[in-house]
Amino acid sequence: MGFFTKDIHDMNDLFVAGLKDIYYVETAIVDALPDMISMATAKELKSALQAHLEETKNQVRRVEQVFEMHGVRAETVDSPAIDGILEEANVVASDIDDKDVLDAALIAAAQKVEHYEITSYGTLIAWAKGLGRDDCASVLTQNLDEEKAADAKLTALAEEGVNRMAA
Ligand SMILES: [Fe+2]
Ligand SMILES: [Fe+2]
């Protein structure tokens, strides 16, 4: 995006800009999840994050597929929003010594990421449909459904953790 010219003129450009954002987000998560997995202590949390890492790698491929279907070269744009969420997770995690509390913080960070993804995919799907690209919308919906399932799984783990700590 240039300082001297505006690159986004219509809804199609905005859709492509959103695709580039989520492409950056998914690749950043593939990079960030291994550290979160190694920090997590509860076995169920580790395995949930590991499973979502595998799903996320597949989501990257689906986003690439949508670029291709739409006839646009797959590329990323900087996403300061997701960088901030991931940075915050590292800062908080490095300040915690209790393992259950650390797990709770990791779940919270992971859920912030999921919610960012859920809102991004929801918007992209609506825009794709508006552009008459139901085919792109249906591929993006597969990613959205996985993000929602990952978020629900994290909610269940958060509730279990809170109950364990209260017991
Ligand atoms: Fe994702
Ligand atoms: Fe996700």
PDB file of C-alpha atoms and ligand atoms in Angstrom:
ATOM      1  CA  MET A   1       0.000   0.000   0.000  1.00  0.00           C
ATOM      2  CA  GLY A   2       1.595   3.242  -1.146  1.00  0.00           C
ATOM      3  CA  PHE A   3       1.789   6.637   0.466  1.00  0.00           C
ATOM      4  CA  PHE A   4       1.267   8.486  -2.784  1.00  0.00           C
ATOM      5  CA  THR A   5      -1.349   6.360  -4.508  1.00  0.00           C
ATOM      6  CA  LYS A   6      -4.316   4.562  -3.044  1.00  0.00           C
ATOM      7  CA  ASP A   7      -4.317   0.875  -4.001  1.00  0.00           C
ATOM      8  CA  ILE A   8      -7.803  -0.123  -2.891  1.00  0.00           C
ATOM      9  CA  HIS A   9     -10.517   1.165  -5.215  1.00  0.00           C
ATOM     10  CA  ASP A  10     -13.402  -1.261  -4.902  1.00  0.00           C
ATOM     11  CA  MET A  11     -14.764  -4.233  -2.950  1.00  0.00           C
ATOM     12  CA  ASN A  12     -12.710  -6.646  -5.015  1.00  0.00           C
ATOM     13  CA  ASP A  13      -9.495  -4.827  -4.006  1.00  0.00           C
ATOM     14  CA  LEU A  14     -10.659  -4.792  -0.392  1.00  0.00           C
ATOM     15  CA  PHE A  15     -11.349  -8.542  -0.549  1.00  0.00           C
ATOM     16  CA  VAL A  16      -7.856  -9.191  -1.935  1.00  0.00           C
ATOM     17  CA  ALA A  17      -6.327  -6.962   0.770  1.00  0.00           C
ATOM     18  CA  GLY A  18      -8.200  -8.995   3.381  1.00  0.00           C
ATOM     19  CA  LEU A  19      -6.934 -12.239   1.846  1.00  0.00           C
ATOM     20  CA  LYS A  20      -3.359 -10.936   2.060  1.00  0.00           C
ATOM     21  CA  ASP A  21      -3.928 -10.050   5.709  1.00  0.00           C
ATOM     22  CA  ILE A  22      -5.269 -13.504   6.644  1.00  0.00           C
ATOM     23  CA  TYR A  23      -2.461 -15.126   4.627  1.00  0.00           C
ATOM     24  CA  TYR A  24       0.060 -13.253   6.787  1.00  0.00           C
ATOM     25  CA  VAL A  25      -1.899 -14.165   9.929  1.00  0.00           C
ATOM     26  CA  GLU A  26      -1.999 -17.902   9.151  1.00  0.00           C
ATOM     27  CA  THR A  27       1.709 -18.054   8.323  1.00  0.00           C
ATOM     28  CA  ALA A  28       2.558 -16.062  11.483  1.00  0.00           C
ATOM     29  CA  ILE A  29       0.541 -18.583  13.517  1.00  0.00           C
ATOM     30  CA  VAL A  30       2.378 -21.521  11.928  1.00  0.00           C
ATOM     31  CA  ASP A  31       5.581 -19.811  13.154  1.00  0.00           C
ATOM     32  CA  ALA A  32       4.239 -18.928  16.620  1.00  0.00           C
ATOM     33  CA  LEU A  33       2.410 -22.124  17.631  1.00  0.00           C
ATOM     34  CA  PRO A  34       5.499 -24.334  18.194  1.00  0.00           C
ATOM     35  CA  ASP A  35       6.715 -21.965  20.964  1.00  0.00           C
ATOM     36  CA  MET A  36       3.268 -21.947  22.561  1.00  0.00           C
ATOM     37  CA  ILE A  37       3.169 -25.761  22.388  1.00  0.00           C
ATOM     38  CA  SER A  38       6.541 -26.049  24.100  1.00  0.00           C
ATOM     39  CA  MET A  39       5.481 -23.587  26.842  1.00  0.00           C
ATOM     40  CA  ALA A  40       2.146 -25.343  27.523  1.00  0.00           C
ATOM     41  CA  THR A  41       2.226 -27.853  30.377  1.00  0.00           C
ATOM     42  CA  ALA A  42      -1.192 -29.569  30.394  1.00  0.00           C
ATOM     43  CA  LYS A  43      -1.125 -32.548  28.045  1.00  0.00           C
ATOM     44  CA  GLU A  44      -4.583 -31.782  26.598  1.00  0.00           C
ATOM     45  CA  LEU A  45      -3.569 -28.175  25.879  1.00  0.00           C
ATOM     46  CA  LYS A  46      -0.369 -29.270  24.150  1.00  0.00           C
ATOM     47  CA  SER A  47      -2.250 -31.742  21.987  1.00  0.00           C
ATOM     48  CA  ALA A  48      -5.027 -29.263  21.150  1.00  0.00           C
ATOM     49  CA  LEU A  49      -2.446 -26.686  20.027  1.00  0.00           C
ATOM     50  CA  GLN A  50      -0.520 -29.349  18.095  1.00  0.00           C
ATOM     51  CA  ALA A  51      -3.690 -30.431  16.294  1.00  0.00           C
ATOM     52  CA  HIS A  52      -4.469 -26.811  15.445  1.00  0.00           C
ATOM     53  CA  LEU A  53      -0.929 -26.312  14.117  1.00  0.00           C
ATOM     54  CA  GLU A  54      -1.549 -29.114  11.624  1.00  0.00           C
ATOM     55  CA  GLU A  55      -4.933 -27.590  10.714  1.00  0.00           C
ATOM     56  CA  THR A  56      -3.323 -24.171  10.325  1.00  0.00           C
ATOM     57  CA  LYS A  57      -0.762 -25.489   7.818  1.00  0.00           C
ATOM     58  CA  ASN A  58      -3.694 -26.780   5.790  1.00  0.00           C
ATOM     59  CA  GLN A  59      -5.482 -23.432   6.164  1.00  0.00           C
ATOM     60  CA  VAL A  60      -2.468 -21.689   4.630  1.00  0.00           C
ATOM     61  CA  ARG A  61      -2.902 -23.953   1.592  1.00  0.00           C
ATOM     62  CA  ARG A  62      -6.629 -23.173   1.404  1.00  0.00           C
ATOM     63  CA  VAL A  63      -5.915 -19.430   1.419  1.00  0.00           C
ATOM     64  CA  GLU A  64      -3.377 -19.997  -1.395  1.00  0.00           C
ATOM     65  CA  GLN A  65      -6.085 -21.915  -3.231  1.00  0.00           C
ATOM     66  CA  VAL A  66      -8.473 -18.946  -2.912  1.00  0.00           C
ATOM     67  CA  PHE A  67      -5.805 -16.570  -4.295  1.00  0.00           C
ATOM     68  CA  GLU A  68      -5.412 -18.934  -7.240  1.00  0.00           C
ATOM     69  CA  MET A  69      -9.172 -19.294  -7.796  1.00  0.00           C
ATOM     70  CA  HIS A  70      -9.421 -15.499  -7.760  1.00  0.00           C
ATOM     71  CA  GLY A  71      -6.549 -15.110 -10.207  1.00  0.00           C
ATOM     72  CA  VAL A  72      -4.323 -13.160  -7.825  1.00  0.00           C
ATOM     73  CA  ARG A  73      -0.745 -13.917  -6.798  1.00  0.00           C
ATOM     74  CA  ALA A  74      -0.549 -15.116  -3.177  1.00  0.00           C
ATOM     75  CA  GLU A  75       1.247 -12.526  -1.057  1.00  0.00           C
ATOM     76  CA  THR A  76       1.094 -11.161   2.461  1.00  0.00           C
ATOM     77  CA  VAL A  77       0.650  -7.669   3.855  1.00  0.00           C
ATOM     78  CA  ASP A  78       1.887  -6.639   7.299  1.00  0.00           C
ATOM     79  CA  SER A  79      -0.706  -7.246   9.985  1.00  0.00           C
ATOM     80  CA  PRO A  80       0.238  -5.167  13.034  1.00  0.00           C
ATOM     81  CA  ALA A  81      -2.907  -6.443  14.774  1.00  0.00           C
ATOM     82  CA  ILE A  82      -1.840 -10.109  14.864  1.00  0.00           C
ATOM     83  CA  ASP A  83       1.781  -9.146  15.574  1.00  0.00           C
ATOM     84  CA  GLY A  84       0.481  -7.279  18.636  1.00  0.00           C
ATOM     85  CA  ILE A  85      -1.598 -10.207  19.866  1.00  0.00           C
ATOM     86  CA  LEU A  86       1.333 -12.623  19.500  1.00  0.00           C
ATOM     87  CA  GLU A  87       3.776 -10.155  21.091  1.00  0.00           C
ATOM     88  CA  GLU A  88       1.444  -9.655  24.048  1.00  0.00           C
ATOM     89  CA  ALA A  89       1.250 -13.436  24.520  1.00  0.00           C
ATOM     90  CA  ASN A  90       5.053 -13.651  24.754  1.00  0.00           C
ATOM     91  CA  VAL A  91       5.323 -10.729  27.162  1.00  0.00           C
ATOM     92  CA  VAL A  92       2.666 -12.137  29.510  1.00  0.00           C
ATOM     93  CA  ALA A  93       3.974 -15.725  29.310  1.00  0.00           C
ATOM     94  CA  SER A  94       7.503 -14.637  30.202  1.00  0.00           C
ATOM     95  CA  ASP A  95       6.153 -13.063  33.413  1.00  0.00           C
ATOM     96  CA  ILE A  96       4.452 -16.218  34.776  1.00  0.00           C
ATOM     97  CA  ASP A  97       6.075 -18.926  36.902  1.00  0.00           C
ATOM     98  CA  ASP A  98       3.060 -21.067  37.915  1.00  0.00           C
ATOM     99  CA  LYS A  99       2.350 -23.724  35.267  1.00  0.00           C
ATOM    100  CA  ASP A 100      -1.456 -23.725  35.581  1.00  0.00           C
ATOM    101  CA  VAL A 101      -1.497 -19.932  35.381  1.00  0.00           C
ATOM    102  CA  LEU A 102       0.813 -20.076  32.359  1.00  0.00           C
ATOM    103  CA  ASP A 103      -1.551 -22.528  30.645  1.00  0.00           C
ATOM    104  CA  ALA A 104      -4.478 -20.184  31.376  1.00  0.00           C
ATOM    105  CA  ALA A 105      -2.546 -17.273  29.806  1.00  0.00           C
ATOM    106  CA  LEU A 106      -1.644 -19.356  26.748  1.00  0.00           C
ATOM    107  CA  ILE A 107      -5.288 -20.348  26.274  1.00  0.00           C
ATOM    108  CA  ALA A 108      -6.327 -16.687  26.534  1.00  0.00           C
ATOM    109  CA  ALA A 109      -3.721 -15.673  23.962  1.00  0.00           C
ATOM    110  CA  ALA A 110      -4.710 -18.493  21.617  1.00  0.00           C
ATOM    111  CA  GLN A 111      -8.375 -17.496  21.898  1.00  0.00           C
ATOM    112  CA  LYS A 112      -7.555 -13.887  20.995  1.00  0.00           C
ATOM    113  CA  VAL A 113      -5.894 -15.251  17.862  1.00  0.00           C
ATOM    114  CA  GLU A 114      -8.906 -17.472  17.061  1.00  0.00           C
ATOM    115  CA  HIS A 115     -11.298 -14.571  17.491  1.00  0.00           C
ATOM    116  CA  TYR A 116      -9.212 -12.426  15.150  1.00  0.00           C
ATOM    117  CA  GLU A 117      -9.351 -15.239  12.595  1.00  0.00           C
ATOM    118  CA  ILE A 118     -13.078 -15.845  13.092  1.00  0.00           C
ATOM    119  CA  THR A 119     -13.925 -12.189  12.496  1.00  0.00           C
ATOM    120  CA  SER A 120     -11.557 -12.016   9.500  1.00  0.00           C
ATOM    121  CA  TYR A 121     -12.988 -15.097   7.811  1.00  0.00           C
ATOM    122  CA  GLY A 122     -16.560 -14.009   8.569  1.00  0.00           C
ATOM    123  CA  THR A 123     -15.911 -10.721   6.784  1.00  0.00           C
ATOM    124  CA  LEU A 124     -14.054 -12.330   3.854  1.00  0.00           C
ATOM    125  CA  ILE A 125     -16.853 -14.850   3.333  1.00  0.00           C
ATOM    126  CA  ALA A 126     -19.473 -12.094   3.257  1.00  0.00           C
ATOM    127  CA  TRP A 127     -17.386 -10.066   0.789  1.00  0.00           C
ATOM    128  CA  ALA A 128     -16.717 -13.116  -1.414  1.00  0.00           C
ATOM    129  CA  LYS A 129     -20.461 -13.804  -1.604  1.00  0.00           C
ATOM    130  CA  GLY A 130     -21.099 -10.134  -2.379  1.00  0.00           C
ATOM    131  CA  LEU A 131     -18.634 -10.412  -5.253  1.00  0.00           C
ATOM    132  CA  GLY A 132     -20.450 -13.484  -6.569  1.00  0.00           C
ATOM    133  CA  ARG A 133     -17.606 -15.779  -5.523  1.00  0.00           C
ATOM    134  CA  ASP A 134     -19.491 -18.458  -3.615  1.00  0.00           C
ATOM    135  CA  ASP A 135     -16.709 -20.878  -4.603  1.00  0.00           C
ATOM    136  CA  CYS A 136     -14.126 -18.794  -2.711  1.00  0.00           C
ATOM    137  CA  ALA A 137     -16.582 -18.342   0.166  1.00  0.00           C
ATOM    138  CA  SER A 138     -17.002 -22.094   0.532  1.00  0.00           C
ATOM    139  CA  VAL A 139     -13.223 -22.711   0.788  1.00  0.00           C
ATOM    140  CA  LEU A 140     -12.909 -19.894   3.351  1.00  0.00           C
ATOM    141  CA  THR A 141     -15.831 -21.378   5.303  1.00  0.00           C
ATOM    142  CA  GLN A 142     -13.805 -24.561   5.836  1.00  0.00           C
ATOM    143  CA  ASN A 143     -11.160 -22.461   7.601  1.00  0.00           C
ATOM    144  CA  LEU A 144     -13.789 -20.543   9.574  1.00  0.00           C
ATOM    145  CA  ASP A 145     -15.345 -23.786  10.827  1.00  0.00           C
ATOM    146  CA  GLU A 146     -11.944 -25.035  12.037  1.00  0.00           C
ATOM    147  CA  GLU A 147     -11.255 -21.734  13.845  1.00  0.00           C
ATOM    148  CA  LYS A 148     -14.645 -21.939  15.583  1.00  0.00           C
ATOM    149  CA  ALA A 149     -13.991 -25.543  16.637  1.00  0.00           C
ATOM    150  CA  ALA A 150     -10.506 -24.641  17.914  1.00  0.00           C
ATOM    151  CA  ASP A 151     -11.986 -21.744  19.890  1.00  0.00           C
ATOM    152  CA  ALA A 152     -14.672 -23.993  21.435  1.00  0.00           C
ATOM    153  CA  LYS A 153     -12.015 -26.567  22.393  1.00  0.00           C
ATOM    154  CA  LEU A 154      -9.940 -23.813  24.074  1.00  0.00           C
ATOM    155  CA  THR A 155     -13.010 -22.604  25.972  1.00  0.00           C
ATOM    156  CA  ALA A 156     -13.544 -26.134  27.304  1.00  0.00           C
ATOM    157  CA  LEU A 157      -9.872 -26.395  28.338  1.00  0.00           C
ATOM    158  CA  ALA A 158     -10.027 -22.966  30.018  1.00  0.00           C
ATOM    159  CA  GLU A 159     -13.069 -24.016  32.041  1.00  0.00           C
ATOM    160  CA  GLU A 160     -11.418 -27.293  33.083  1.00  0.00           C
ATOM    161  CA  GLY A 161      -8.279 -25.413  34.137  1.00  0.00           C
ATOM    162  CA  VAL A 162     -10.188 -22.851  36.157  1.00  0.00           C
ATOM    163  CA  ASN A 163     -12.137 -25.637  37.889  1.00  0.00           C
ATOM    164  CA  ARG A 164      -8.916 -27.549  38.640  1.00  0.00           C
ATOM    165  CA  MET A 165      -7.286 -24.469  40.157  1.00  0.00           C
ATOM    166  CA  ALA A 166     -10.397 -23.755  42.241  1.00  0.00           C
ATOM    167  CA  ALA A 167     -10.539 -27.334  43.569  1.00  0.00           C
TER     168      ALA A 167
HETATM  169 FE    FE B   1      -6.157 -20.247  11.142  1.00  0.00          FE
HETATM  170 FE    FE B   2      -6.793 -20.720  14.288  1.00  0.00          FE
END
